[in-house]
Amino acid sequence: TIALQHGAHRIGVRTDADMARWRSLRFGQFIHWGVYAIPGGEWKGKTYNGAAEWIRSWKELPHEEYDNLYRQFNPVNFDAQQWASQAKEMGAKYMIITTKHHDGFCLWPSKYSKYTIAASPYKKDLLGPMVAAYNKAGIDVYLYFSIIDWSHPDYRASLKTAADSAANKRFQVFVKNQLAELLQRYPTVKGFWFDGTWDDSWKRDGAFTDELEQYLQSIHPGLVMGSRLRADEKGARHFDSNGRLMGDYEQGWERKLPEKIEDVHGNDWEAVMTVPENQWGYNAQWAGHIKTANELLEMLVKSVSLNGNFVLNFGPKADGTFRTEEQQLMTQIGQWMKINGEAVYNGTYAGFEKQDWGYYIRKAGTDSVYMVVFNIPVSGSLRVKMPAHTSLVSVSLQQQTLTPELIGRNEYFIHLSGKQSDTPVVILLKTTSGENKEKGNFEKAK
Ligand SMILES: COc1ccc([C@@H]2N[C@@H](C)[C@@H](O)[C@H]2O)cc1
């Protein structure tokens, strides 16, 4: 291994209570909200094909015009209580809010910037009521913070001159001040979700990123921060130059999921997902494929089955309301979670051989293994192959006991004959360690 001053400081997962809490939550709500919701992916009758929150980079929308949109930002229909209750209904256990996206507009009245909600017609802080309402609903809050800040005169993507380096130094102080300000204003937040850390100006100063993470932990112990914040002193990101994860969990799964357990290398990880193909901020068009509740439930369940968290994104409108399709998704997902959430919350990798019918999830620290079925086979028979040294004690589907058929050594069919369902079916396996007793209390193979 290479001697590193600013690489990973820990080998293996974080084991403290704050991280265990993050791990138990499993299902989060992402919210992308800012002045980009005003154009909503369109401008003067033209449609921007990129992600709506990136519209400032579109040549059809002059920076001058975009940078004055805040004068119209007045979310009179914003109701933090309503936001929190619909998130609770969906079954989200944490929420990540964009305090400031790449455009630099702050949803809180930062004393380090003029480009904030305080300068808008709305004037009032948006984050305070949000954090209070979500926490009251039993939902933890994490703060998305973009390091890139297109509004700040000292932001540099690369450092070519001494003047650039001086500006970057001033910018680093600005970043540190804003992050400390957020923790001071919102002390109940549980962590940061950093973004916009790919520019050379950031990744070349591994020492600063390391010191910043340690500074934030020192003023707010227990913070959970993913792998996007830091670079090591050789510019490596997410994984240091020795291949070790930096930060508390792998934060690279954006609009994509791992396929198998080997893909996550024993690390904690989180996937963040959009409902359309690639829109985070409000986009009026919502062209292309819009994911259904069942598709999104499968992504959630697949993530948990591979020992990760899943965060679903919403893009509220400029007036502070959610589009109908997003409200309907929260309701539909919530209906399934209300009955089956026990299979998701505190879920972990079960160690069973993957089968085509769906996913296994083990309730952390227990012998309870859930089968979440997305594909009922034409045979109606769900194959279950017990891992070595694990035997099956009972099988149930919503309190109804099922009798599996032993079809081989440690292998069963669970018969769902005639069962149809238009939402995922959950079966609970009670297991115990130790070899299967040959005379298991199940039907012998016919
Ligand atoms: C260079 O490609 C991207 C893609 C997405 C992003 C941002 N990360 C997501 C979580 C959204 O905030 C998106 O704007 C930034 C740069």
Tab-separated table of C-alpha atoms and ligand atoms in Angstrom:
chain	number	residue	atom	x	y	z
A	1	THR	CA	0.000	0.000	0.000
A	2	ILE	CA	0.974	3.625	-0.575
A	3	ALA	CA	1.652	5.830	2.455
A	4	LEU	CA	-1.205	8.331	2.492
A	5	GLN	CA	-1.800	11.266	4.820
A	6	HIS	CA	-5.282	12.039	3.459
A	7	GLY	CA	-6.663	8.690	2.398
A	8	ALA	CA	-9.164	6.497	4.267
A	9	HIS	CA	-8.748	6.731	8.036
A	10	ARG	CA	-10.784	3.596	8.722
A	11	ILE	CA	-10.780	0.107	7.320
A	12	GLY	CA	-14.241	-1.469	7.269
A	13	VAL	CA	-17.635	0.004	8.019
A	14	ARG	CA	-18.346	2.664	10.660
A	15	THR	CA	-19.813	0.898	13.696
A	16	ASP	CA	-21.077	3.733	15.950
A	17	ALA	CA	-24.722	4.379	16.840
A	18	ASP	CA	-25.182	7.289	14.394
A	19	MET	CA	-24.059	5.122	11.498
A	20	ALA	CA	-26.168	2.188	12.700
A	21	ARG	CA	-29.156	4.560	12.691
A	22	TRP	CA	-28.401	5.687	9.114
A	23	ARG	CA	-28.109	2.004	8.091
A	24	SER	CA	-31.431	1.087	9.712
A	25	LEU	CA	-33.417	3.775	7.879
A	26	ARG	CA	-32.897	2.261	4.403
A	27	PHE	CA	-35.469	4.488	2.599
A	28	GLY	CA	-34.983	8.235	2.025
A	29	GLN	CA	-36.617	11.119	0.175
A	30	PHE	CA	-34.381	13.446	-1.860
A	31	ILE	CA	-35.727	16.951	-2.560
A	32	HIS	CA	-34.236	19.199	-5.266
A	33	TRP	CA	-35.745	22.653	-4.896
A	34	GLY	CA	-34.483	26.068	-5.938
A	35	VAL	CA	-34.851	28.858	-8.470
A	36	TYR	CA	-34.386	26.332	-11.305
A	37	ALA	CA	-37.995	25.277	-10.528
A	38	ILE	CA	-39.153	28.575	-12.068
A	39	PRO	CA	-38.114	27.756	-15.675
A	40	GLY	CA	-38.770	24.036	-14.999
A	41	GLY	CA	-36.672	22.984	-17.988
A	42	GLU	CA	-38.197	25.462	-20.428
A	43	TRP	CA	-37.382	29.011	-21.501
A	44	LYS	CA	-39.132	31.322	-23.931
A	45	GLY	CA	-41.012	28.433	-25.532
A	46	LYS	CA	-37.926	26.249	-25.933
A	47	THR	CA	-37.337	22.995	-24.072
A	48	TYR	CA	-33.985	22.355	-22.381
A	49	ASN	CA	-32.977	18.738	-22.923
A	50	GLY	CA	-30.659	18.500	-19.908
A	51	ALA	CA	-31.541	18.089	-16.257
A	52	ALA	CA	-33.767	20.999	-15.177
A	53	GLU	CA	-31.490	22.074	-12.300
A	54	TRP	CA	-28.675	22.569	-14.871
A	55	ILE	CA	-30.646	24.973	-17.083
A	56	ARG	CA	-28.266	27.832	-16.212
A	57	SER	CA	-25.649	26.078	-18.362
A	58	TRP	CA	-27.960	26.193	-21.411
A	59	LYS	CA	-26.861	28.743	-23.992
A	60	GLU	CA	-30.528	29.761	-24.600
A	61	LEU	CA	-30.784	31.159	-21.083
A	62	PRO	CA	-28.298	34.025	-20.465
A	63	HIS	CA	-26.635	33.834	-17.036
A	64	GLU	CA	-27.850	37.379	-16.329
A	65	GLU	CA	-31.464	36.304	-16.781
A	66	TYR	CA	-31.063	33.117	-14.744
A	67	ASP	CA	-29.265	34.953	-11.936
A	68	ASN	CA	-32.232	37.312	-11.573
A	69	LEU	CA	-34.871	34.579	-11.305
A	70	TYR	CA	-34.611	34.733	-7.502
A	71	ARG	CA	-36.549	38.001	-7.696
A	72	GLN	CA	-39.557	35.876	-8.675
A	73	PHE	CA	-38.972	33.012	-6.211
A	74	ASN	CA	-41.970	33.213	-3.886
A	75	PRO	CA	-43.214	29.742	-2.820
A	76	VAL	CA	-46.425	30.987	-1.235
A	77	ASN	CA	-47.879	27.453	-1.222
A	78	PHE	CA	-44.919	25.929	0.615
A	79	ASP	CA	-46.224	23.977	3.596
A	80	ALA	CA	-43.480	22.145	5.512
A	81	GLN	CA	-46.065	20.210	7.514
A	82	GLN	CA	-47.676	18.928	4.304
A	83	TRP	CA	-44.278	17.992	2.844
A	84	ALA	CA	-43.360	16.063	5.984
A	85	SER	CA	-46.680	14.243	6.279
A	86	GLN	CA	-46.637	13.047	2.666
A	87	ALA	CA	-43.040	11.850	3.123
A	88	LYS	CA	-44.096	10.020	6.278
A	89	GLU	CA	-47.041	8.503	4.405
A	90	MET	CA	-44.631	7.244	1.723
A	91	GLY	CA	-42.566	5.551	4.427
A	92	ALA	CA	-39.375	7.608	4.089
A	93	LYS	CA	-37.241	7.571	7.246
A	94	TYR	CA	-34.846	10.307	6.161
A	95	MET	CA	-34.880	13.296	3.828
A	96	ILE	CA	-32.055	15.035	1.952
A	97	ILE	CA	-32.738	18.695	0.988
A	98	THR	CA	-30.737	20.844	-1.428
A	99	THR	CA	-29.601	23.693	0.798
A	100	LYS	CA	-27.677	25.089	-2.197
A	101	HIS	CA	-27.316	23.535	-5.644
A	102	HIS	CA	-24.557	24.336	-8.154
A	103	ASP	CA	-26.177	27.726	-8.939
A	104	GLY	CA	-25.347	28.878	-5.398
A	105	PHE	CA	-28.851	30.018	-4.430
A	106	CYS	CA	-29.270	29.388	-0.693
A	107	LEU	CA	-32.628	28.213	0.719
A	108	TRP	CA	-31.527	29.673	4.050
A	109	PRO	CA	-30.585	33.328	4.839
A	110	SER	CA	-26.829	32.699	4.874
A	111	LYS	CA	-24.795	35.595	6.247
A	112	TYR	CA	-21.982	34.637	3.850
A	113	SER	CA	-23.902	35.249	0.634
A	114	LYS	CA	-26.325	37.812	-0.821
A	115	TYR	CA	-27.791	35.198	-3.165
A	116	THR	CA	-30.228	33.695	-0.683
A	117	ILE	CA	-33.919	33.307	0.130
A	118	ALA	CA	-33.641	36.506	2.199
A	119	ALA	CA	-33.224	38.484	-1.058
A	120	SER	CA	-36.302	36.862	-2.637
A	121	PRO	CA	-39.910	38.072	-2.321
A	122	TYR	CA	-40.461	35.163	0.082
A	123	LYS	CA	-37.697	36.395	2.415
A	124	LYS	CA	-38.201	33.723	5.079
A	125	ASP	CA	-35.879	30.780	5.834
A	126	LEU	CA	-37.160	27.593	4.165
A	127	LEU	CA	-34.852	25.083	5.862
A	128	GLY	CA	-35.829	25.760	9.459
A	129	PRO	CA	-39.521	24.889	9.033
A	130	MET	CA	-38.585	21.884	6.875
A	131	VAL	CA	-36.156	20.410	9.420
A	132	ALA	CA	-38.641	20.999	12.255
A	133	ALA	CA	-41.595	19.466	10.391
A	134	TYR	CA	-39.697	16.400	9.173
A	135	ASN	CA	-38.099	15.762	12.567
A	136	LYS	CA	-41.540	16.104	14.199
A	137	ALA	CA	-42.783	13.444	11.764
A	138	GLY	CA	-39.935	11.174	12.908
A	139	ILE	CA	-37.874	11.681	9.757
A	140	ASP	CA	-34.142	12.479	9.958
A	141	VAL	CA	-32.836	15.345	7.807
A	142	TYR	CA	-29.585	15.411	5.821
A	143	LEU	CA	-28.319	18.493	4.004
A	144	TYR	CA	-27.313	18.356	0.334
A	145	PHE	CA	-24.565	20.936	-0.269
A	146	SER	CA	-22.962	21.663	-3.639
A	147	ILE	CA	-19.285	22.608	-3.377
A	148	ILE	CA	-19.431	24.021	-6.911
A	149	ASP	CA	-21.022	27.474	-6.664
A	150	TRP	CA	-21.532	29.225	-9.996
A	151	SER	CA	-22.636	32.426	-8.198
A	152	HIS	CA	-19.484	32.931	-6.174
A	153	PRO	CA	-16.790	35.230	-7.636
A	154	ASP	CA	-14.023	33.150	-6.080
A	155	TYR	CA	-15.184	29.796	-7.486
A	156	ARG	CA	-12.577	28.290	-9.816
A	157	ALA	CA	-12.926	24.957	-11.601
A	158	SER	CA	-9.168	24.846	-12.167
A	159	LEU	CA	-6.228	26.803	-10.781
A	160	LYS	CA	-4.022	28.242	-13.516
A	161	THR	CA	-2.565	31.330	-11.837
A	162	ALA	CA	-1.515	32.558	-8.416
A	163	ALA	CA	-4.647	34.704	-8.480
A	164	ASP	CA	-6.743	31.560	-9.018
A	165	SER	CA	-5.082	29.922	-6.029
A	166	ALA	CA	-5.729	32.976	-3.865
A	167	ALA	CA	-9.386	33.002	-4.950
A	168	ASN	CA	-9.660	29.270	-4.224
A	169	LYS	CA	-8.296	29.818	-0.727
A	170	ARG	CA	-10.978	32.450	-0.110
A	171	PHE	CA	-13.575	30.070	-1.559
A	172	GLN	CA	-12.522	27.261	0.790
A	173	VAL	CA	-13.065	29.611	3.749
A	174	PHE	CA	-16.501	30.489	2.363
A	175	VAL	CA	-17.419	26.775	2.090
A	176	LYS	CA	-16.253	26.067	5.628
A	177	ASN	CA	-18.187	29.072	6.965
A	178	GLN	CA	-21.425	28.085	5.234
A	179	LEU	CA	-21.212	24.472	6.450
A	180	ALA	CA	-20.558	25.583	10.033
A	181	GLU	CA	-23.443	28.044	9.707
A	182	LEU	CA	-25.795	25.258	8.563
A	183	LEU	CA	-24.838	23.065	11.547
A	184	GLN	CA	-25.237	25.973	13.934
A	185	ARG	CA	-28.672	26.896	12.518
A	186	TYR	CA	-29.974	23.322	12.172
A	187	PRO	CA	-28.357	21.268	14.979
A	188	THR	CA	-30.694	18.277	14.584
A	189	VAL	CA	-29.460	17.411	11.068
A	190	LYS	CA	-27.704	14.030	10.860
A	191	GLY	CA	-25.278	14.611	8.025
A	192	PHE	CA	-24.259	16.213	4.741
A	193	TRP	CA	-24.731	14.957	1.203
A	194	PHE	CA	-21.980	16.619	-0.809
A	195	ASP	CA	-22.080	17.093	-4.556
A	196	GLY	CA	-20.131	19.092	-7.137
A	197	THR	CA	-16.708	17.895	-6.012
A	198	TRP	CA	-15.397	16.703	-9.371
A	199	ASP	CA	-13.520	19.881	-10.420
A	200	ASP	CA	-9.717	19.879	-10.313
A	201	SER	CA	-9.643	22.825	-7.900
A	202	TRP	CA	-11.320	20.600	-5.307
A	203	LYS	CA	-9.799	17.202	-5.891
A	204	ARG	CA	-6.246	18.517	-6.019
A	205	ASP	CA	-6.429	19.664	-2.373
A	206	GLY	CA	-6.947	16.354	-0.586
A	207	ALA	CA	-5.589	17.815	2.626
A	208	PHE	CA	-8.316	20.464	2.714
A	209	THR	CA	-11.094	17.950	2.059
A	210	ASP	CA	-9.751	15.728	4.844
A	211	GLU	CA	-9.386	18.609	7.292
A	212	LEU	CA	-12.879	19.847	6.384
A	213	GLU	CA	-14.455	16.455	7.115
A	214	GLN	CA	-12.612	16.253	10.439
A	215	TYR	CA	-13.571	19.862	11.284
A	216	LEU	CA	-17.267	19.133	10.660
A	217	GLN	CA	-17.103	15.986	12.789
A	218	SER	CA	-15.388	17.985	15.559
A	219	ILE	CA	-18.140	20.618	15.732
A	220	HIS	CA	-20.988	18.119	15.220
A	221	PRO	CA	-19.871	14.618	16.304
A	222	GLY	CA	-21.591	11.683	14.630
A	223	LEU	CA	-22.311	13.372	11.291
A	224	VAL	CA	-22.773	10.869	8.460
A	225	MET	CA	-21.024	11.982	5.255
A	226	GLY	CA	-20.610	9.952	2.056
A	227	SER	CA	-17.617	9.389	-0.178
A	228	ARG	CA	-18.153	12.380	-2.503
A	229	LEU	CA	-16.615	14.981	-0.184
A	230	ARG	CA	-13.023	13.882	-0.120
A	231	ALA	CA	-10.058	13.328	-2.360
A	232	ASP	CA	-6.763	11.883	-1.190
A	233	GLU	CA	-3.508	13.767	-1.754
A	234	LYS	CA	-3.157	12.102	-5.172
A	235	GLY	CA	-6.581	13.306	-6.311
A	236	ALA	CA	-8.282	9.921	-5.962
A	237	ARG	CA	-11.997	10.247	-5.081
A	238	HIS	CA	-14.429	7.888	-3.328
A	239	PHE	CA	-11.705	5.225	-3.006
A	240	ASP	CA	-8.226	6.355	-1.989
A	241	SER	CA	-5.073	5.378	-3.866
A	242	ASN	CA	-5.032	2.122	-1.859
A	243	GLY	CA	-8.601	1.315	-2.941
A	244	ARG	CA	-10.076	2.046	0.480
A	245	LEU	CA	-13.397	3.903	0.767
A	246	MET	CA	-13.155	7.469	2.094
A	247	GLY	CA	-16.172	8.831	3.965
A	248	ASP	CA	-18.834	6.820	5.762
A	249	TYR	CA	-20.568	5.119	2.813
A	250	GLU	CA	-20.138	4.768	-0.939
A	251	GLN	CA	-22.024	7.652	-2.507
A	252	GLY	CA	-21.430	6.854	-6.176
A	253	TRP	CA	-24.703	5.103	-7.014
A	254	GLU	CA	-26.537	7.909	-8.769
A	255	ARG	CA	-29.364	6.726	-11.055
A	256	LYS	CA	-27.911	3.231	-10.981
A	257	LEU	CA	-27.819	0.230	-8.630
A	258	PRO	CA	-25.242	-2.496	-7.959
A	259	GLU	CA	-26.149	-5.902	-9.430
A	260	LYS	CA	-24.664	-8.299	-6.869
A	261	ILE	CA	-23.203	-8.162	-3.365
A	262	GLU	CA	-19.632	-8.307	-4.665
A	263	ASP	CA	-20.195	-4.921	-6.340
A	264	VAL	CA	-20.348	-3.125	-2.984
A	265	HIS	CA	-17.082	-4.513	-1.555
A	266	GLY	CA	-18.459	-4.877	1.995
A	267	ASN	CA	-19.016	-1.114	2.291
A	268	ASP	CA	-22.113	0.761	3.328
A	269	TRP	CA	-23.617	2.476	0.283
A	270	GLU	CA	-26.613	4.517	-0.875
A	271	ALA	CA	-28.338	4.876	-4.255
A	272	VAL	CA	-30.156	8.052	-5.277
A	273	MET	CA	-32.804	7.787	-7.998
A	274	THR	CA	-34.944	10.039	-10.203
A	275	VAL	CA	-38.536	9.289	-11.232
A	276	PRO	CA	-37.960	10.411	-14.859
A	277	GLU	CA	-34.764	9.242	-16.579
A	278	ASN	CA	-32.640	12.215	-15.513
A	279	GLN	CA	-34.449	15.152	-13.870
A	280	TRP	CA	-33.734	16.229	-10.280
A	281	GLY	CA	-35.217	19.748	-10.137
A	282	TYR	CA	-38.803	20.448	-11.240
A	283	ASN	CA	-39.192	19.772	-14.968
A	284	ALA	CA	-42.534	20.725	-16.536
A	285	GLN	CA	-42.200	18.327	-19.507
A	286	TRP	CA	-41.366	15.061	-17.715
A	287	ALA	CA	-40.740	13.462	-21.117
A	288	GLY	CA	-39.567	9.854	-21.535
A	289	HIS	CA	-40.104	6.961	-19.165
A	290	ILE	CA	-41.615	7.815	-15.773
A	291	LYS	CA	-40.914	5.025	-13.282
A	292	THR	CA	-43.925	3.371	-11.660
A	293	ALA	CA	-44.382	2.626	-7.963
A	294	ASN	CA	-43.599	-1.068	-8.559
A	295	GLU	CA	-40.386	-0.233	-10.444
A	296	LEU	CA	-39.289	2.044	-7.631
A	297	LEU	CA	-40.258	-0.498	-4.941
A	298	GLU	CA	-38.109	-3.058	-6.755
A	299	MET	CA	-35.146	-0.655	-6.689
A	300	LEU	CA	-35.705	0.000	-2.976
A	301	VAL	CA	-35.953	-3.724	-2.176
A	302	LYS	CA	-32.985	-4.611	-4.400
A	303	SER	CA	-30.870	-1.926	-2.663
A	304	VAL	CA	-31.747	-3.202	0.805
A	305	SER	CA	-31.161	-6.818	-0.293
A	306	LEU	CA	-27.610	-5.718	-1.209
A	307	ASN	CA	-27.081	-3.937	2.152
A	308	GLY	CA	-27.678	-0.390	0.907
A	309	ASN	CA	-29.984	2.600	1.287
A	310	PHE	CA	-32.294	3.894	-1.437
A	311	VAL	CA	-33.251	7.569	-1.802
A	312	LEU	CA	-36.056	8.620	-4.164
A	313	ASN	CA	-35.953	12.146	-5.597
A	314	PHE	CA	-38.755	14.709	-5.835
A	315	GLY	CA	-38.675	18.120	-7.521
A	316	PRO	CA	-41.240	20.512	-6.031
A	317	LYS	CA	-42.621	23.352	-8.151
A	318	ALA	CA	-41.580	26.986	-7.670
A	319	ASP	CA	-44.793	27.661	-5.687
A	320	GLY	CA	-43.891	24.984	-3.124
A	321	THR	CA	-46.323	22.258	-4.208
A	322	PHE	CA	-45.539	18.801	-5.606
A	323	ARG	CA	-46.775	17.741	-9.041
A	324	THR	CA	-49.696	15.309	-9.021
A	325	GLU	CA	-47.661	12.375	-10.349
A	326	GLU	CA	-45.211	12.696	-7.458
A	327	GLN	CA	-48.008	12.920	-4.906
A	328	GLN	CA	-49.591	9.786	-6.380
A	329	LEU	CA	-46.262	7.920	-6.225
A	330	MET	CA	-45.813	8.823	-2.542
A	331	THR	CA	-49.305	7.519	-1.820
A	332	GLN	CA	-48.896	4.284	-3.816
A	333	ILE	CA	-45.449	3.490	-2.391
A	334	GLY	CA	-46.750	4.300	1.071
A	335	GLN	CA	-49.663	1.872	0.732
A	336	TRP	CA	-47.218	-0.997	0.167
A	337	MET	CA	-44.760	0.218	2.809
A	338	LYS	CA	-47.482	0.491	5.435
A	339	ILE	CA	-48.049	-3.278	5.194
A	340	ASN	CA	-44.565	-4.471	4.188
A	341	GLY	CA	-42.171	-1.882	5.605
A	342	GLU	CA	-40.955	-4.456	8.158
A	343	ALA	CA	-39.170	-6.197	5.274
A	344	VAL	CA	-37.296	-2.974	4.380
A	345	TYR	CA	-36.471	-1.124	7.608
A	346	ASN	CA	-33.389	-2.586	9.345
A	347	GLY	CA	-32.971	-4.824	6.300
A	348	THR	CA	-29.597	-6.324	5.383
A	349	TYR	CA	-28.021	-8.781	2.945
A	350	ALA	CA	-29.389	-12.253	3.757
A	351	GLY	CA	-26.632	-14.445	2.274
A	352	PHE	CA	-29.065	-16.634	0.294
A	353	GLU	CA	-28.413	-17.598	-3.338
A	354	LYS	CA	-30.314	-15.118	-5.548
A	355	GLN	CA	-33.403	-16.557	-7.273
A	356	ASP	CA	-35.356	-15.195	-10.261
A	357	TRP	CA	-38.552	-14.540	-8.290
A	358	GLY	CA	-37.012	-11.590	-6.392
A	359	TYR	CA	-34.914	-10.662	-3.382
A	360	TYR	CA	-34.041	-11.897	0.124
A	361	ILE	CA	-33.686	-9.406	2.988
A	362	ARG	CA	-32.539	-10.355	6.488
A	363	LYS	CA	-33.856	-8.310	9.404
A	364	ALA	CA	-30.620	-7.051	10.975
A	365	GLY	CA	-29.414	-9.243	13.820
A	366	THR	CA	-32.244	-11.766	13.529
A	367	ASP	CA	-33.015	-15.129	11.917
A	368	SER	CA	-35.940	-13.572	10.032
A	369	VAL	CA	-35.452	-13.549	6.287
A	370	TYR	CA	-37.997	-11.892	4.002
A	371	MET	CA	-38.587	-13.032	0.441
A	372	VAL	CA	-39.877	-10.094	-1.617
A	373	VAL	CA	-41.407	-11.564	-4.760
A	374	PHE	CA	-41.595	-9.462	-7.918
A	375	ASN	CA	-41.776	-12.304	-10.447
A	376	ILE	CA	-44.292	-15.079	-9.623
A	377	PRO	CA	-43.166	-17.964	-11.902
A	378	VAL	CA	-45.683	-19.654	-14.224
A	379	SER	CA	-45.106	-22.800	-12.149
A	380	GLY	CA	-46.205	-20.919	-9.043
A	381	SER	CA	-43.275	-22.577	-7.257
A	382	LEU	CA	-40.704	-20.333	-5.590
A	383	ARG	CA	-37.323	-22.062	-5.272
A	384	VAL	CA	-35.509	-21.516	-1.955
A	385	LYS	CA	-31.990	-22.869	-1.465
A	386	MET	CA	-30.910	-22.642	2.169
A	387	PRO	CA	-27.343	-21.450	2.766
A	388	ALA	CA	-24.985	-23.907	4.418
A	389	HIS	CA	-25.533	-24.378	8.160
A	390	THR	CA	-28.930	-22.689	7.994
A	391	SER	CA	-32.213	-24.540	8.295
A	392	LEU	CA	-35.781	-23.491	7.738
A	393	VAL	CA	-38.118	-23.353	10.741
A	394	SER	CA	-41.297	-21.814	9.315
A	395	VAL	CA	-42.735	-20.010	6.320
A	396	SER	CA	-45.570	-17.479	6.394
A	397	LEU	CA	-47.324	-15.085	4.090
A	398	GLN	CA	-49.113	-12.355	6.043
A	399	GLN	CA	-49.580	-14.465	9.199
A	400	GLN	CA	-50.763	-17.429	7.071
A	401	THR	CA	-48.457	-20.443	7.523
A	402	LEU	CA	-47.224	-22.034	4.304
A	403	THR	CA	-45.862	-25.575	3.983
A	404	PRO	CA	-42.928	-25.733	1.583
A	405	GLU	CA	-42.057	-28.898	-0.302
A	406	LEU	CA	-38.564	-30.315	0.324
A	407	ILE	CA	-37.205	-30.947	-3.170
A	408	GLY	CA	-33.573	-31.653	-2.412
A	409	ARG	CA	-30.895	-31.229	0.234
A	410	ASN	CA	-31.673	-27.880	1.852
A	411	GLU	CA	-33.802	-26.918	-1.128
A	412	TYR	CA	-37.526	-26.189	-1.177
A	413	PHE	CA	-40.402	-25.087	-3.370
A	414	ILE	CA	-42.867	-22.678	-1.808
A	415	HIS	CA	-46.086	-23.092	-3.763
A	416	LEU	CA	-48.033	-19.950	-4.531
A	417	SER	CA	-50.392	-21.811	-6.837
A	418	GLY	CA	-53.015	-19.534	-8.219
A	419	LYS	CA	-51.668	-16.493	-6.393
A	420	GLN	CA	-51.719	-13.365	-8.480
A	421	SER	CA	-50.653	-9.943	-7.290
A	422	ASP	CA	-50.076	-6.531	-8.857
A	423	THR	CA	-47.761	-5.494	-6.044
A	424	PRO	CA	-44.716	-7.305	-4.575
A	425	VAL	CA	-45.558	-10.321	-2.364
A	426	VAL	CA	-43.687	-10.716	0.944
A	427	ILE	CA	-43.014	-14.111	2.526
A	428	LEU	CA	-41.343	-14.463	5.930
A	429	LEU	CA	-38.881	-17.287	6.529
A	430	LYS	CA	-37.926	-18.111	10.110
A	431	THR	CA	-34.555	-19.810	10.014
A	432	THR	CA	-32.091	-21.214	12.489
A	433	SER	CA	-28.395	-21.971	12.252
A	434	GLY	CA	-27.481	-25.673	12.080
A	435	GLU	CA	-27.956	-28.396	9.530
A	436	ASN	CA	-31.438	-29.205	8.328
A	437	LYS	CA	-32.968	-32.091	10.281
A	438	GLU	CA	-33.757	-34.686	7.605
A	439	LYS	CA	-37.162	-35.214	9.169
A	440	GLY	CA	-37.965	-31.507	8.807
A	441	ASN	CA	-41.574	-30.695	9.685
A	442	PHE	CA	-42.320	-30.256	5.976
A	443	GLU	CA	-43.798	-32.497	3.334
A	444	LYS	CA	-41.239	-34.929	1.895
A	445	ALA	CA	-40.596	-34.662	-1.831
A	446	LYS	CA	-43.550	-36.416	-3.533
B	1	LIG	C1	-21.710	15.950	-14.522
B	1	LIG	O1	-22.842	15.169	-14.327
B	1	LIG	C2	-23.609	15.490	-13.253
B	1	LIG	C3	-24.757	14.743	-13.025
B	1	LIG	C4	-25.573	15.021	-11.932
B	1	LIG	C5	-25.245	16.061	-11.071
B	1	LIG	C6	-26.087	16.384	-9.883
B	1	LIG	N1	-26.092	15.253	-8.922
B	1	LIG	C7	-27.473	14.917	-8.658
B	1	LIG	C8	-27.682	14.393	-7.262
B	1	LIG	C9	-28.228	16.192	-8.960
B	1	LIG	O2	-28.045	17.192	-7.958
B	1	LIG	C10	-27.534	16.606	-10.252
B	1	LIG	O3	-27.802	17.938	-10.634
B	1	LIG	C11	-24.095	16.807	-11.313
B	1	LIG	C12	-23.272	16.520	-12.388
